[in-house]
Amino acid sequence: MTDAIDLYYWPTPNGWKISIALEEMGLPYDLHLIDITAGDQFDPEFLKIAPNNRMPAITDPNGPDGAPISIFESGAILQYLARKTGRFCGATERERIAVDQWLMWQMGGVGPMAGQAHHFLLYAPLMDPPQDLPYAKGRYRAEVGRLYGVLDRQLADREFVAGDFYSIADMAIWPWAHLWKRQEQDISDKPHFARWVETVGQRDAVQRGRALALEKRGGVQVSKDAQGLLFKSK
Ligand SMILES: N[C@@H](CCC(=O)N[C@@H](CS)C(=O)NCC(=O)O)C(=O)O
């Protein structure tokens, strides 16, 4: 039995990737809330683990060679946990490549684009002073739509993103994709995407990971102090 992993987390899509993975893999963990609206991500102790001042991060007391290891960046954490458990990363080299490919597609595409869509569609118009920017809204709404079209076509003839097996690529993409309404997407023309969002969302571990500390999640109206922490422009 492995010792509990320290999970540094706040209930957001990037945080859910790791809470879902830990639940799926049955790994014990101790929760450390990093309240990003209160500035916990800038705490010098947290920055030693996550120098990019973003959560999620983990510390595994039983890292490689039995020594502790800390990891930031959700994609790197997912790959580490999959290697540690030998689960959800594919059984053959071809499957592993497919998993990595779609994981990177999430990290470089869906995450940043959907993040900006949330920012310009939901948060920025409610800022003080309001930042209601039609070009930015249209740009990120359309790019998220394009990415979900790619995903829909990928899912047309396979059950999950990387093949007919559930993997860390699904765990990385679902926390963003299931928020398609917030990203002002119309998925009526994306039946495979809709089926996959529903299937993954019904998994017990996904529901447990998604529910972790959910009561802490705030609305889209962010306080002036939190705006200063999260939306700095210089
Ligand atoms: N590429 C990073 C992104 C993590 C990220 O953006 N986390 C956000 C919350 S979803 C955060 O911690 N924000 C704090 C801040 O902006 O100061 C990852 O995938 O781990």
mmCIF file of C-alpha atoms and ligand atoms in Angstrom:
data_model
loop_
_atom_site.group_PDB
_atom_site.id
_atom_site.type_symbol
_atom_site.label_atom_id
_atom_site.label_comp_id
_atom_site.label_asym_id
_atom_site.label_seq_id
_atom_site.Cartn_x
_atom_site.Cartn_y
_atom_site.Cartn_z
ATOM 1 C CA MET A 1 0.000 0.000 0.000
ATOM 2 C CA THR A 2 1.409 3.371 -1.037
ATOM 3 C CA ASP A 3 1.456 6.284 1.427
ATOM 4 C CA ALA A 4 -1.040 9.094 0.888
ATOM 5 C CA ILE A 5 -0.165 11.547 -1.867
ATOM 6 C CA ASP A 6 -0.436 15.244 -0.965
ATOM 7 C CA LEU A 7 -2.836 16.890 -3.416
ATOM 8 C CA TYR A 8 -2.662 20.685 -3.800
ATOM 9 C CA TYR A 9 -5.988 21.562 -5.286
ATOM 10 C CA TRP A 10 -8.850 23.965 -5.890
ATOM 11 C CA PRO A 11 -12.136 22.883 -7.548
ATOM 12 C CA THR A 12 -11.494 23.984 -11.151
ATOM 13 C CA PRO A 13 -11.127 21.965 -14.389
ATOM 14 C CA ASN A 14 -7.356 21.618 -13.978
ATOM 15 C CA GLY A 15 -7.795 20.540 -10.357
ATOM 16 C CA TRP A 16 -10.491 18.004 -11.296
ATOM 17 C CA LYS A 17 -8.131 16.215 -13.689
ATOM 18 C CA ILE A 18 -6.049 15.092 -10.724
ATOM 19 C CA SER A 19 -8.819 14.488 -8.187
ATOM 20 C CA ILE A 20 -10.506 12.301 -10.828
ATOM 21 C CA ALA A 21 -7.257 10.430 -11.607
ATOM 22 C CA LEU A 22 -6.547 9.735 -7.922
ATOM 23 C CA GLU A 23 -10.094 8.447 -7.484
ATOM 24 C CA GLU A 24 -9.902 6.323 -10.641
ATOM 25 C CA MET A 25 -6.593 4.808 -9.562
ATOM 26 C CA GLY A 26 -7.701 4.221 -5.978
ATOM 27 C CA LEU A 27 -4.672 6.083 -4.632
ATOM 28 C CA PRO A 28 -4.997 7.512 -1.102
ATOM 29 C CA TYR A 29 -4.490 11.276 -0.870
ATOM 30 C CA ASP A 30 -4.460 14.122 1.618
ATOM 31 C CA LEU A 31 -6.195 17.254 0.384
ATOM 32 C CA HIS A 32 -4.486 20.654 0.705
ATOM 33 C CA LEU A 33 -6.740 23.422 -0.527
ATOM 34 C CA ILE A 34 -4.975 26.132 -2.531
ATOM 35 C CA ASP A 35 -7.493 28.955 -2.571
ATOM 36 C CA ILE A 36 -6.478 30.718 -5.768
ATOM 37 C CA THR A 37 -8.973 33.528 -5.068
ATOM 38 C CA ALA A 38 -7.164 34.278 -1.786
ATOM 39 C CA GLY A 39 -3.600 34.098 -3.146
ATOM 40 C CA ASP A 40 -2.541 30.718 -1.687
ATOM 41 C CA GLN A 41 -0.773 29.973 -5.009
ATOM 42 C CA PHE A 42 1.818 32.640 -4.108
ATOM 43 C CA ASP A 43 2.672 31.147 -0.710
ATOM 44 C CA PRO A 44 6.474 30.599 -0.693
ATOM 45 C CA GLU A 45 5.995 27.023 0.583
ATOM 46 C CA PHE A 46 3.633 26.225 -2.315
ATOM 47 C CA LEU A 47 5.980 27.894 -4.825
ATOM 48 C CA LYS A 48 8.704 25.424 -3.808
ATOM 49 C CA ILE A 49 6.397 22.693 -5.174
ATOM 50 C CA ALA A 50 4.762 24.661 -7.993
ATOM 51 C CA PRO A 51 7.008 27.555 -9.129
ATOM 52 C CA ASN A 52 4.472 28.596 -11.807
ATOM 53 C CA ASN A 53 2.001 29.639 -9.029
ATOM 54 C CA ARG A 54 -0.753 27.439 -10.431
ATOM 55 C CA MET A 55 -2.458 24.413 -8.976
ATOM 56 C CA PRO A 56 -2.801 21.402 -9.226
ATOM 57 C CA ALA A 57 0.384 19.932 -7.802
ATOM 58 C CA ILE A 58 1.206 16.793 -5.863
ATOM 59 C CA THR A 59 3.875 15.446 -3.556
ATOM 60 C CA ASP A 60 4.261 11.686 -3.531
ATOM 61 C CA PRO A 61 6.211 10.461 -0.501
ATOM 62 C CA ASN A 62 6.875 7.208 -2.415
ATOM 63 C CA GLY A 63 8.333 8.661 -5.609
ATOM 64 C CA PRO A 64 10.983 7.103 -7.872
ATOM 65 C CA ASP A 65 13.533 5.030 -5.922
ATOM 66 C CA GLY A 66 11.297 5.373 -2.869
ATOM 67 C CA ALA A 67 12.196 9.052 -2.407
ATOM 68 C CA PRO A 68 9.585 11.842 -2.246
ATOM 69 C CA ILE A 69 8.808 13.792 -5.411
ATOM 70 C CA SER A 70 6.784 16.946 -6.089
ATOM 71 C CA ILE A 71 5.183 17.557 -9.488
ATOM 72 C CA PHE A 72 3.305 20.493 -11.044
ATOM 73 C CA GLU A 73 1.530 20.747 -14.448
ATOM 74 C CA SER A 74 -1.546 18.545 -14.631
ATOM 75 C CA GLY A 75 -0.400 16.652 -17.744
ATOM 76 C CA ALA A 76 2.898 15.665 -16.115
ATOM 77 C CA ILE A 77 1.050 14.606 -12.955
ATOM 78 C CA LEU A 78 -1.365 12.435 -14.965
ATOM 79 C CA GLN A 79 1.507 10.755 -16.829
ATOM 80 C CA TYR A 80 3.355 10.137 -13.559
ATOM 81 C CA LEU A 81 0.324 8.622 -11.826
ATOM 82 C CA ALA A 82 -0.416 6.434 -14.859
ATOM 83 C CA ARG A 83 3.186 5.150 -14.914
ATOM 84 C CA LYS A 84 3.155 4.633 -11.144
ATOM 85 C CA THR A 85 0.034 2.490 -11.264
ATOM 86 C CA GLY A 86 0.483 1.072 -14.778
ATOM 87 C CA ARG A 87 -3.124 2.044 -15.497
ATOM 88 C CA PHE A 88 -5.031 4.253 -17.949
ATOM 89 C CA CYS A 89 -2.040 4.852 -20.250
ATOM 90 C CA GLY A 90 -2.594 2.134 -22.873
ATOM 91 C CA ALA A 91 -1.305 -1.426 -23.090
ATOM 92 C CA THR A 92 0.857 -1.170 -26.218
ATOM 93 C CA GLU A 93 3.294 1.415 -27.562
ATOM 94 C CA ARG A 94 0.722 2.483 -30.176
ATOM 95 C CA GLU A 95 -1.902 2.972 -27.480
ATOM 96 C CA ARG A 96 0.549 4.914 -25.297
ATOM 97 C CA ILE A 97 1.367 7.225 -28.212
ATOM 98 C CA ALA A 98 -2.355 7.815 -28.838
ATOM 99 C CA VAL A 99 -2.874 8.649 -25.149
ATOM 100 C CA ASP A 100 0.080 11.066 -25.059
ATOM 101 C CA GLN A 101 -1.030 12.708 -28.309
ATOM 102 C CA TRP A 102 -4.520 13.488 -27.011
ATOM 103 C CA LEU A 103 -3.198 14.467 -23.597
ATOM 104 C CA MET A 104 -0.902 17.031 -25.275
ATOM 105 C CA TRP A 105 -3.817 18.157 -27.451
ATOM 106 C CA GLN A 106 -5.698 18.951 -24.261
ATOM 107 C CA MET A 107 -2.745 20.655 -22.565
ATOM 108 C CA GLY A 108 -1.828 22.814 -25.549
ATOM 109 C CA GLY A 109 -5.309 23.354 -27.023
ATOM 110 C CA VAL A 110 -8.499 22.694 -25.096
ATOM 111 C CA GLY A 111 -7.183 23.865 -21.700
ATOM 112 C CA PRO A 112 -5.750 27.226 -22.775
ATOM 113 C CA MET A 113 -8.527 27.980 -25.292
ATOM 114 C CA ALA A 114 -11.438 26.993 -23.029
ATOM 115 C CA GLY A 115 -9.717 28.869 -20.181
ATOM 116 C CA GLN A 116 -9.673 32.044 -22.278
ATOM 117 C CA ALA A 117 -13.272 31.388 -23.373
ATOM 118 C CA HIS A 118 -14.337 31.254 -19.718
ATOM 119 C CA HIS A 119 -12.378 34.415 -19.031
ATOM 120 C CA PHE A 120 -13.758 36.555 -21.846
ATOM 121 C CA LEU A 121 -17.307 35.125 -21.899
ATOM 122 C CA LEU A 122 -17.971 34.938 -18.156
ATOM 123 C CA TYR A 123 -15.458 36.685 -15.942
ATOM 124 C CA ALA A 124 -14.221 39.720 -17.884
ATOM 125 C CA PRO A 125 -17.684 41.259 -18.539
ATOM 126 C CA LEU A 126 -18.329 41.217 -14.760
ATOM 127 C CA MET A 127 -15.032 42.833 -13.838
ATOM 128 C CA ASP A 128 -14.811 46.310 -12.407
ATOM 129 C CA PRO A 129 -14.586 48.085 -14.823
ATOM 130 C CA PRO A 130 -16.320 45.617 -17.212
ATOM 131 C CA GLN A 131 -14.258 44.173 -20.059
ATOM 132 C CA ASP A 132 -16.815 43.100 -22.636
ATOM 133 C CA LEU A 133 -14.721 42.365 -25.728
ATOM 134 C CA PRO A 134 -16.679 40.966 -28.696
ATOM 135 C CA TYR A 135 -13.587 40.050 -30.734
ATOM 136 C CA ALA A 136 -12.027 38.047 -27.877
ATOM 137 C CA LYS A 137 -15.344 36.366 -27.060
ATOM 138 C CA GLY A 138 -15.868 35.337 -30.677
ATOM 139 C CA ARG A 139 -12.286 34.216 -31.152
ATOM 140 C CA TYR A 140 -12.190 31.840 -28.161
ATOM 141 C CA ARG A 141 -15.783 30.618 -28.567
ATOM 142 C CA ALA A 142 -14.983 29.653 -32.163
ATOM 143 C CA GLU A 143 -11.656 28.009 -31.335
ATOM 144 C CA VAL A 144 -13.266 25.884 -28.607
ATOM 145 C CA GLY A 145 -15.960 24.926 -31.120
ATOM 146 C CA ARG A 146 -13.316 23.917 -33.651
ATOM 147 C CA LEU A 147 -11.531 21.755 -31.053
ATOM 148 C CA TYR A 148 -14.770 20.050 -30.023
ATOM 149 C CA GLY A 149 -15.428 19.327 -33.688
ATOM 150 C CA VAL A 150 -12.047 17.574 -33.879
ATOM 151 C CA LEU A 151 -12.941 15.596 -30.752
ATOM 152 C CA ASP A 152 -16.361 14.667 -32.126
ATOM 153 C CA ARG A 153 -14.785 13.229 -35.279
ATOM 154 C CA GLN A 154 -12.197 11.336 -33.217
ATOM 155 C CA LEU A 155 -14.976 9.808 -31.101
ATOM 156 C CA ALA A 156 -17.085 8.785 -34.103
ATOM 157 C CA ASP A 157 -15.540 5.321 -34.304
ATOM 158 C CA ARG A 158 -13.993 4.758 -30.875
ATOM 159 C CA GLU A 159 -15.492 4.709 -27.400
ATOM 160 C CA PHE A 160 -12.920 6.936 -25.733
ATOM 161 C CA VAL A 161 -10.514 9.595 -26.914
ATOM 162 C CA ALA A 162 -7.433 7.437 -27.502
ATOM 163 C CA GLY A 163 -9.249 4.230 -28.511
ATOM 164 C CA ASP A 164 -11.691 1.744 -27.048
ATOM 165 C CA PHE A 165 -10.115 2.124 -23.616
ATOM 166 C CA TYR A 166 -10.521 4.832 -20.985
ATOM 167 C CA SER A 167 -7.310 6.751 -20.280
ATOM 168 C CA ILE A 168 -5.686 9.787 -18.702
ATOM 169 C CA ALA A 169 -6.465 11.627 -21.967
ATOM 170 C CA ASP A 170 -10.197 11.326 -21.166
ATOM 171 C CA MET A 171 -9.484 12.433 -17.581
ATOM 172 C CA ALA A 172 -7.678 15.528 -18.888
ATOM 173 C CA ILE A 173 -10.259 16.555 -21.480
ATOM 174 C CA TRP A 174 -13.559 15.825 -19.714
ATOM 175 C CA PRO A 175 -13.229 18.434 -16.908
ATOM 176 C CA TRP A 176 -13.116 21.168 -19.572
ATOM 177 C CA ALA A 177 -15.448 19.589 -22.122
ATOM 178 C CA HIS A 178 -18.344 18.950 -19.736
ATOM 179 C CA LEU A 179 -18.521 22.744 -19.233
ATOM 180 C CA TRP A 180 -19.411 23.257 -22.910
ATOM 181 C CA LYS A 181 -22.483 25.350 -21.991
ATOM 182 C CA ARG A 182 -20.304 27.863 -20.142
ATOM 183 C CA GLN A 183 -18.186 28.062 -23.287
ATOM 184 C CA GLU A 184 -21.375 28.943 -25.253
ATOM 185 C CA GLN A 185 -21.111 25.865 -27.462
ATOM 186 C CA ASP A 186 -23.847 24.231 -29.496
ATOM 187 C CA ILE A 187 -23.213 20.475 -29.469
ATOM 188 C CA SER A 188 -26.392 19.450 -31.313
ATOM 189 C CA ASP A 189 -24.178 18.684 -34.331
ATOM 190 C CA LYS A 190 -21.630 16.743 -32.200
ATOM 191 C CA PRO A 191 -23.402 13.512 -31.174
ATOM 192 C CA HIS A 192 -20.209 11.570 -30.420
ATOM 193 C CA PHE A 193 -18.903 14.372 -28.200
ATOM 194 C CA ALA A 194 -22.257 14.487 -26.369
ATOM 195 C CA ARG A 195 -22.303 10.689 -25.868
ATOM 196 C CA TRP A 196 -18.735 10.695 -24.505
ATOM 197 C CA VAL A 197 -19.351 13.636 -22.107
ATOM 198 C CA GLU A 198 -22.323 11.714 -20.722
ATOM 199 C CA THR A 199 -20.531 8.330 -20.491
ATOM 200 C CA VAL A 200 -17.444 9.688 -18.735
ATOM 201 C CA GLY A 201 -19.564 11.852 -16.432
ATOM 202 C CA GLN A 202 -21.426 8.779 -15.187
ATOM 203 C CA ARG A 203 -18.303 7.084 -13.837
ATOM 204 C CA ASP A 204 -18.316 6.923 -10.023
ATOM 205 C CA ALA A 205 -14.699 8.057 -9.731
ATOM 206 C CA VAL A 206 -15.338 11.015 -12.031
ATOM 207 C CA GLN A 207 -18.286 12.056 -9.896
ATOM 208 C CA ARG A 208 -16.230 11.735 -6.695
ATOM 209 C CA GLY A 209 -13.307 13.698 -8.163
ATOM 210 C CA ARG A 210 -15.618 16.388 -9.542
ATOM 211 C CA ALA A 211 -17.342 16.734 -6.148
ATOM 212 C CA LEU A 212 -14.140 17.243 -4.153
ATOM 213 C CA ALA A 213 -14.485 20.475 -2.128
ATOM 214 C CA LEU A 214 -17.065 21.668 -4.649
ATOM 215 C CA GLU A 215 -18.707 23.849 -2.006
ATOM 216 C CA LYS A 216 -15.609 26.100 -2.182
ATOM 217 C CA ARG A 217 -16.156 26.916 -5.846
ATOM 218 C CA GLY A 218 -17.216 30.525 -6.270
ATOM 219 C CA GLY A 219 -19.399 32.095 -8.926
ATOM 220 C CA VAL A 220 -18.196 34.036 -11.930
ATOM 221 C CA GLN A 221 -18.399 37.351 -10.077
ATOM 222 C CA VAL A 222 -14.861 37.595 -8.738
ATOM 223 C CA SER A 223 -14.045 40.077 -5.956
ATOM 224 C CA LYS A 224 -11.825 43.049 -6.756
ATOM 225 C CA ASP A 225 -9.056 41.530 -4.588
ATOM 226 C CA ALA A 226 -9.276 38.182 -6.396
ATOM 227 C CA GLN A 227 -9.249 39.979 -9.760
ATOM 228 C CA GLY A 228 -5.968 41.575 -8.751
ATOM 229 C CA LEU A 229 -4.532 38.136 -7.966
ATOM 230 C CA LEU A 230 -5.922 36.158 -10.911
ATOM 231 C CA PHE A 231 -6.283 38.599 -13.791
ATOM 232 C CA LYS A 232 -3.190 40.749 -13.491
ATOM 233 C CA SER A 233 -2.473 42.555 -16.741
ATOM 234 C CA LYS A 234 1.050 43.600 -15.876
HETATM 235 N N1 LIG B 1 -0.993 24.253 -17.318
HETATM 236 C C1 LIG B 1 -1.391 24.217 -15.928
HETATM 237 C C2 LIG B 1 -2.514 25.192 -15.718
HETATM 238 C C3 LIG B 1 -2.961 25.240 -14.272
HETATM 239 C C4 LIG B 1 -3.857 26.450 -14.029
HETATM 240 O O1 LIG B 1 -4.021 27.318 -14.894
HETATM 241 N N2 LIG B 1 -4.437 26.514 -12.814
HETATM 242 C C5 LIG B 1 -5.232 27.661 -12.455
HETATM 243 C C6 LIG B 1 -6.618 27.260 -12.013
HETATM 244 S S1 LIG B 1 -7.488 26.300 -13.231
HETATM 245 C C7 LIG B 1 -4.564 28.392 -11.314
HETATM 246 O O2 LIG B 1 -3.985 27.791 -10.437
HETATM 247 N N3 LIG B 1 -4.644 29.728 -11.324
HETATM 248 C C8 LIG B 1 -4.053 30.549 -10.329
HETATM 249 C C9 LIG B 1 -3.621 31.897 -10.877
HETATM 250 O O3 LIG B 1 -3.943 32.189 -12.031
HETATM 251 O O4 LIG B 1 -2.958 32.639 -10.140
HETATM 252 C C10 LIG B 1 -1.812 22.798 -15.561
HETATM 253 O O5 LIG B 1 -2.408 22.148 -16.421
HETATM 254 O O6 LIG B 1 -1.538 22.351 -14.426
#
